[in-house]
Amino acid sequence: MMNAIPFNKPHLTGKETKYMLEAVQTGKLSGNGEFTKRCQQFFEERYGFKKCLLTTSGTDALEMCAMLCDLKPGDEVIIPSYTFVSTALAFLREGAKVVFADSMKRNPNLDAETIESLITPRTKVIVPVHYAGVACDMDKIMEIANRHNLLVVEDAAQAIDSYYKSPMTNYKSLMPLGSIGHLAAFSFHETKNITAGGEGGLLVVNDERFIRRAEIIWEKGTNRAEFFRGEVNKYGWVDMGSSFLPAEINAAFLWAQLENLDEIQSKRKSLWETYYKLLLPLADKGYFSLPDIPEYASDNAHMFYLILPDLDKRTALIQHLKDNGIMAVFHYLSLHSSAYYQDKHDGRDLSECDRYADTLVRLPMYYDLEIEDVEKICKLISVLYVK
Ligand SMILES: *Cc1c(COP(=O)(O)O)cnc(C)c1O
């Protein structure tokens, strides 16, 4: 049997421990130090995000977004059901009612066409999740949000270095994901394209109204950030908050990855394109479908997935690959069908989400994977279908 190929493997650029040691030697270990500032500035400059704050996880960044939305009990938040639990949990913890939306037929993203029918006088927020780093239909979502005076929080956890191309600009101008909604959250968990040493995240504030409060919530409800900038001469408790900022050693780790972002992205994209090219003939024969990248979206090579015709065929493919040492894995169970939420769900049919829960499979995708590995995996897949 060939060497086993895991589903994911975190990549080290080589500078992580050097920068972590530098962070330790400065004697300032807590958050909001030099490496944190460097990382935040990188995102602000490269993607034009108004204000960035590093967080200890993507989940924490989503929780900050939910706190900033200032929800009252009974306020409603529209969220896709085919997503990670944190997207829903962040808003449930604030006392909001989660209203699950179905996915599109063409890909797992929130179906913007169904949003309008879910809006009530209590609706306050729409949360598009850019699944696999592929943009949701943002013009439509922002138009609906503006017309109903709603906030938009982008769950961009998987969407670093990915773009939306507005049909209004003939699909030409690139808008970075995370720069379109009022607020956005990224994740630097070890399974994402870049990591802050295992766990990490980023809050993006695009609407200036939220900047001051975001800094306060970040720093345990105090105006410490203003104090450090010399804007006030003492700091204290001024609002709600928690401890959302990561230690400097995590920011130092992330900095090493950011320095190599282009290199990481270019390698991942070449792996993604190899998968696509080699599996296209099988997709054309109808054995499965390949990832859908709409004309308005870019691909950031976060994930390579296949959609099988049914659950049995997916199980057979996963087993066949596993028998040959290759770890392919399914993804979310729809949140509305989860043990925690099924009794609370209003019974609406979310059949596209359930279909992705049963039929989507993710293939190995990580920087240290080689083109030859991808070729081997694709050859093995074809063995299952072409006898
Ligand atoms: C990874 C992920 C999260 C959570 O990020 P963590 O850093 O693991 O807390 C939230 N939403 C989506 C869509 C994700 O993929």
PDB file of N, CA and C and ligand atoms in Angstrom, residues 56-60 62 83-84 86-87 129-131 155-158 186-189 191-192 199-201 302 331-332, ligand 1:
ATOM      1  N   THR A  56      -8.917  35.126  19.086  1.00  0.00           N
ATOM      2  CA  THR A  56      -8.370  33.813  19.437  1.00  0.00           C
ATOM      3  C   THR A  56      -8.945  32.707  18.568  1.00  0.00           C
ATOM      4  N   SER A  57     -10.028  32.980  17.834  1.00  0.00           N
ATOM      5  CA  SER A  57     -10.589  31.985  16.911  1.00  0.00           C
ATOM      6  C   SER A  57     -11.563  32.680  15.969  1.00  0.00           C
ATOM      7  N   GLY A  58     -11.961  31.954  14.924  1.00  0.00           N
ATOM      8  CA  GLY A  58     -13.022  32.447  14.055  1.00  0.00           C
ATOM      9  C   GLY A  58     -14.341  32.521  14.812  1.00  0.00           C
ATOM     10  N   THR A  59     -14.553  31.553  15.681  1.00  0.00           N
ATOM     11  CA  THR A  59     -15.755  31.550  16.524  1.00  0.00           C
ATOM     12  C   THR A  59     -15.830  32.835  17.342  1.00  0.00           C
ATOM     13  N   ASP A  60     -14.698  33.226  17.953  1.00  0.00           N
ATOM     14  CA  ASP A  60     -14.670  34.464  18.737  1.00  0.00           C
ATOM     15  C   ASP A  60     -14.953  35.689  17.870  1.00  0.00           C
ATOM     16  N   LEU A  62     -16.832  35.740  15.252  1.00  0.00           N
ATOM     17  CA  LEU A  62     -18.276  35.723  15.010  1.00  0.00           C
ATOM     18  C   LEU A  62     -19.040  36.193  16.255  1.00  0.00           C
ATOM     19  N   THR A  83     -23.671  24.910   7.490  1.00  0.00           N
ATOM     20  CA  THR A  83     -22.496  25.667   7.939  1.00  0.00           C
ATOM     21  C   THR A  83     -21.987  25.057   9.231  1.00  0.00           C
ATOM     22  N   PHE A  84     -20.872  25.604   9.722  1.00  0.00           N
ATOM     23  CA  PHE A  84     -20.304  25.159  10.989  1.00  0.00           C
ATOM     24  C   PHE A  84     -21.150  25.707  12.144  1.00  0.00           C
ATOM     25  N   SER A  86     -20.522  27.286  14.791  1.00  0.00           N
ATOM     26  CA  SER A  86     -20.193  28.609  15.342  1.00  0.00           C
ATOM     27  C   SER A  86     -20.996  29.731  14.699  1.00  0.00           C
ATOM     28  N   THR A  87     -21.338  29.588  13.419  1.00  0.00           N
ATOM     29  CA  THR A  87     -22.099  30.637  12.734  1.00  0.00           C
ATOM     30  C   THR A  87     -23.415  30.880  13.466  1.00  0.00           C
ATOM     31  N   VAL A 129     -22.373  32.753   4.459  1.00  0.00           N
ATOM     32  CA  VAL A 129     -21.146  31.980   4.700  1.00  0.00           C
ATOM     33  C   VAL A 129     -20.553  31.668   3.332  1.00  0.00           C
ATOM     34  N   HIS A 130     -19.333  32.087   3.098  1.00  0.00           N
ATOM     35  CA  HIS A 130     -18.690  31.825   1.805  1.00  0.00           C
ATOM     36  C   HIS A 130     -18.093  30.426   1.842  1.00  0.00           C
ATOM     37  N   TYR A 131     -18.928  29.433   1.535  1.00  0.00           N
ATOM     38  CA  TYR A 131     -18.500  28.042   1.678  1.00  0.00           C
ATOM     39  C   TYR A 131     -17.362  27.721   0.702  1.00  0.00           C
ATOM     40  N   ASP A 155     -19.544  35.440   7.167  1.00  0.00           N
ATOM     41  CA  ASP A 155     -18.713  34.385   7.741  1.00  0.00           C
ATOM     42  C   ASP A 155     -17.714  34.009   6.656  1.00  0.00           C
ATOM     43  N   ALA A 156     -16.542  34.656   6.747  1.00  0.00           N
ATOM     44  CA  ALA A 156     -15.489  34.459   5.742  1.00  0.00           C
ATOM     45  C   ALA A 156     -14.409  33.535   6.302  1.00  0.00           C
ATOM     46  N   ALA A 157     -14.801  32.661   7.232  1.00  0.00           N
ATOM     47  CA  ALA A 157     -13.836  31.781   7.913  1.00  0.00           C
ATOM     48  C   ALA A 157     -12.951  31.025   6.921  1.00  0.00           C
ATOM     49  N   GLN A 158     -13.533  30.615   5.788  1.00  0.00           N
ATOM     50  CA  GLN A 158     -12.787  29.813   4.800  1.00  0.00           C
ATOM     51  C   GLN A 158     -12.321  30.664   3.622  1.00  0.00           C
ATOM     52  N   PHE A 186     -12.959  35.955   9.972  1.00  0.00           N
ATOM     53  CA  PHE A 186     -12.072  34.970   9.345  1.00  0.00           C
ATOM     54  C   PHE A 186     -11.569  33.997  10.409  1.00  0.00           C
ATOM     55  N   SER A 187     -11.129  32.812   9.965  1.00  0.00           N
ATOM     56  CA  SER A 187     -10.554  31.834  10.889  1.00  0.00           C
ATOM     57  C   SER A 187      -9.140  31.473  10.469  1.00  0.00           C
ATOM     58  N   PHE A 188      -8.261  31.312  11.466  1.00  0.00           N
ATOM     59  CA  PHE A 188      -6.905  30.812  11.218  1.00  0.00           C
ATOM     60  C   PHE A 188      -6.686  29.510  11.971  1.00  0.00           C
ATOM     61  N   HIS A 189      -7.746  28.697  12.022  1.00  0.00           N
ATOM     62  CA  HIS A 189      -7.665  27.343  12.566  1.00  0.00           C
ATOM     63  C   HIS A 189      -6.719  26.520  11.689  1.00  0.00           C
ATOM     64  N   THR A 191      -6.998  23.986  10.051  1.00  0.00           N
ATOM     65  CA  THR A 191      -7.582  23.414   8.833  1.00  0.00           C
ATOM     66  C   THR A 191      -7.810  24.453   7.733  1.00  0.00           C
ATOM     67  N   LYS A 192      -7.536  25.720   8.008  1.00  0.00           N
ATOM     68  CA  LYS A 192      -7.761  26.762   7.014  1.00  0.00           C
ATOM     69  C   LYS A 192      -6.482  27.007   6.198  1.00  0.00           C
ATOM     70  N   GLU A 199      -5.064  27.768  16.384  1.00  0.00           N
ATOM     71  CA  GLU A 199      -6.331  28.479  16.593  1.00  0.00           C
ATOM     72  C   GLU A 199      -6.089  29.975  16.390  1.00  0.00           C
ATOM     73  N   GLY A 200      -7.052  30.628  15.775  1.00  0.00           N
ATOM     74  CA  GLY A 200      -6.932  32.079  15.625  1.00  0.00           C
ATOM     75  C   GLY A 200      -8.038  32.592  14.718  1.00  0.00           C
ATOM     76  N   GLY A 201      -8.239  33.892  14.740  1.00  0.00           N
ATOM     77  CA  GLY A 201      -9.289  34.471  13.893  1.00  0.00           C
ATOM     78  C   GLY A 201      -9.074  35.955  13.718  1.00  0.00           C
ATOM     79  N   HIS A 302      -9.456  26.780  -1.003  1.00  0.00           N
ATOM     80  CA  HIS A 302      -9.567  26.323   0.384  1.00  0.00           C
ATOM     81  C   HIS A 302      -9.905  24.831   0.423  1.00  0.00           C
ATOM     82  N   HIS A 331     -18.759  16.565   5.177  1.00  0.00           N
ATOM     83  CA  HIS A 331     -18.653  17.826   5.910  1.00  0.00           C
ATOM     84  C   HIS A 331     -19.848  17.996   6.843  1.00  0.00           C
ATOM     85  N   TYR A 332     -20.546  19.133   6.773  1.00  0.00           N
ATOM     86  CA  TYR A 332     -21.540  19.434   7.802  1.00  0.00           C
ATOM     87  C   TYR A 332     -22.755  18.526   7.730  1.00  0.00           C
TER      88      TYR A 332
HETATM   89  C1  LIG B   1     -13.704  27.202  10.668  1.00  0.00           C
HETATM   90  C2  LIG B   1     -15.030  27.861  10.616  1.00  0.00           C
HETATM   91  C3  LIG B   1     -15.558  28.592  11.699  1.00  0.00           C
HETATM   92  C4  LIG B   1     -14.920  28.615  13.046  1.00  0.00           C
HETATM   93  O1  LIG B   1     -13.610  29.043  13.093  1.00  0.00           O
HETATM   94  P1  LIG B   1     -12.690  28.616  14.342  1.00  0.00           P
HETATM   95  O2  LIG B   1     -11.446  29.393  14.127  1.00  0.00           O
HETATM   96  O3  LIG B   1     -12.478  27.131  14.241  1.00  0.00           O
HETATM   97  O4  LIG B   1     -13.393  28.990  15.586  1.00  0.00           O
HETATM   98  C5  LIG B   1     -16.752  29.270  11.524  1.00  0.00           C
HETATM   99  N1  LIG B   1     -17.427  29.220  10.360  1.00  0.00           N
HETATM  100  C6  LIG B   1     -16.967  28.508   9.309  1.00  0.00           C
HETATM  101  C7  LIG B   1     -17.761  28.508   8.034  1.00  0.00           C
HETATM  102  C8  LIG B   1     -15.771  27.790   9.408  1.00  0.00           C
HETATM  103  O5  LIG B   1     -15.336  27.076   8.358  1.00  0.00           O
END
